[in-house]
Amino acid sequence: MHFPIRTLLDLGEAVRGARCEQGLKATLVAAQSGRSRDLLHRLETGRDVTTGALLDVLRSMGYTLRLEPLGLPTLEEVRQRFAEDDDD
């Protein structure tokens, strides 16, 4: 199930999930995007990267961005968010 991306961590998890679903190694994505493996790791772990770097990585994996109105979180998003807090 895919959820809207609301945080850098959400973004990183989505990028990593898309990469893994395609069976792409991080070193290959980094090389194809013209970015370092370290940058990809920072992106996938929810740390800040430039917009240009994000777009390069997404493009190398065959993805793009789409903007949507924010809206309120769904009940499932709230459950998932609080379930993550319980794991800590």
Short mmCIF file of C-alpha atoms in Angstrom, two decimals:
data_model
loop_
_atom_site.label_atom_id
_atom_site.label_comp_id
_atom_site.label_asym_id
_atom_site.label_seq_id
_atom_site.Cartn_x
_atom_site.Cartn_y
_atom_site.Cartn_z
CA MET A 1 0.00 0.00 0.00
CA HIS A 2 1.36 3.43 -0.93
CA PHE A 3 0.85 6.44 1.30
CA PRO A 4 1.32 10.12 0.52
CA ILE A 5 4.81 11.39 1.20
CA ARG A 6 4.66 13.89 4.05
CA THR A 7 8.19 13.79 5.49
CA LEU A 8 11.77 13.29 4.33
CA LEU A 9 11.68 9.85 5.92
CA ASP A 10 8.54 8.98 3.91
CA LEU A 11 10.35 10.12 0.77
CA GLY A 12 13.43 8.08 1.56
CA GLU A 13 11.41 4.96 2.28
CA ALA A 14 9.47 5.42 -0.96
CA VAL A 15 12.66 5.79 -3.01
CA ARG A 16 14.27 2.77 -1.35
CA GLY A 17 11.08 0.73 -1.77
CA ALA A 18 10.86 1.61 -5.47
CA ARG A 19 14.52 0.74 -5.97
CA CYS A 20 14.17 -2.59 -4.20
CA GLU A 21 10.92 -3.47 -6.04
CA GLN A 22 12.83 -3.06 -9.30
CA GLY A 23 15.73 -5.13 -7.97
CA LEU A 24 18.16 -2.26 -8.53
CA LYS A 25 21.40 -2.13 -6.56
CA ALA A 26 22.20 1.18 -4.90
CA THR A 27 25.54 1.39 -6.67
CA LEU A 28 23.83 1.06 -10.07
CA VAL A 29 21.24 3.76 -9.28
CA ALA A 30 23.98 6.06 -8.01
CA ALA A 31 26.06 5.53 -11.14
CA GLN A 32 23.10 5.95 -13.52
CA SER A 33 21.99 9.12 -11.77
CA GLY A 34 25.47 10.62 -11.75
CA ARG A 35 25.31 10.89 -7.97
CA SER A 36 27.32 9.24 -5.21
CA ARG A 37 26.27 6.14 -3.29
CA ASP A 38 26.52 8.28 -0.14
CA LEU A 39 23.96 10.73 -1.53
CA LEU A 40 21.57 7.90 -2.33
CA HIS A 41 22.01 6.55 1.20
CA ARG A 42 21.26 10.00 2.68
CA LEU A 43 18.13 10.24 0.53
CA GLU A 44 16.91 6.76 1.42
CA THR A 45 17.43 7.35 5.16
CA GLY A 46 15.36 10.53 5.19
CA ARG A 47 18.12 13.09 5.25
CA ASP A 48 18.04 16.27 3.22
CA VAL A 49 19.37 16.30 -0.36
CA THR A 50 19.00 18.89 -3.10
CA THR A 51 16.00 18.87 -5.39
CA GLY A 52 18.29 18.34 -8.35
CA ALA A 53 19.82 15.25 -6.74
CA LEU A 54 16.36 13.86 -5.94
CA LEU A 55 15.19 14.36 -9.52
CA ASP A 56 18.37 12.75 -10.91
CA VAL A 57 17.87 9.66 -8.73
CA LEU A 58 14.17 9.39 -9.59
CA ARG A 59 14.84 9.84 -13.30
CA SER A 60 17.49 7.11 -13.26
CA MET A 61 14.88 4.71 -11.82
CA GLY A 62 12.14 5.76 -14.24
CA TYR A 63 10.11 7.87 -11.79
CA THR A 64 8.94 11.46 -11.54
CA LEU A 65 7.15 13.64 -8.99
CA ARG A 66 3.52 14.69 -8.94
CA LEU A 67 2.12 17.36 -6.64
CA GLU A 68 -1.21 16.74 -4.93
CA PRO A 69 -3.24 18.76 -2.43
CA LEU A 70 -2.17 17.87 1.11
CA GLY A 71 -5.47 16.87 2.70
CA LEU A 72 -5.78 15.18 6.07
CA PRO A 73 -4.06 11.89 6.88
CA THR A 74 -6.19 8.80 6.44
CA LEU A 75 -7.11 6.60 9.39
CA GLU A 76 -4.66 3.98 8.11
CA GLU A 77 -1.84 6.58 7.98
CA VAL A 78 -2.57 7.60 11.57
CA ARG A 79 -2.59 3.97 12.72
CA GLN A 80 0.69 3.28 10.95
CA ARG A 81 2.31 6.42 12.36
CA PHE A 82 1.36 5.58 15.95
CA ALA A 83 2.26 1.92 15.50
CA GLU A 84 5.79 3.07 14.60
CA ASP A 85 5.96 5.03 17.87
CA ASP A 86 5.00 1.90 19.80
CA ASP A 87 7.95 0.05 18.24
CA ASP A 88 10.47 2.47 19.78
#
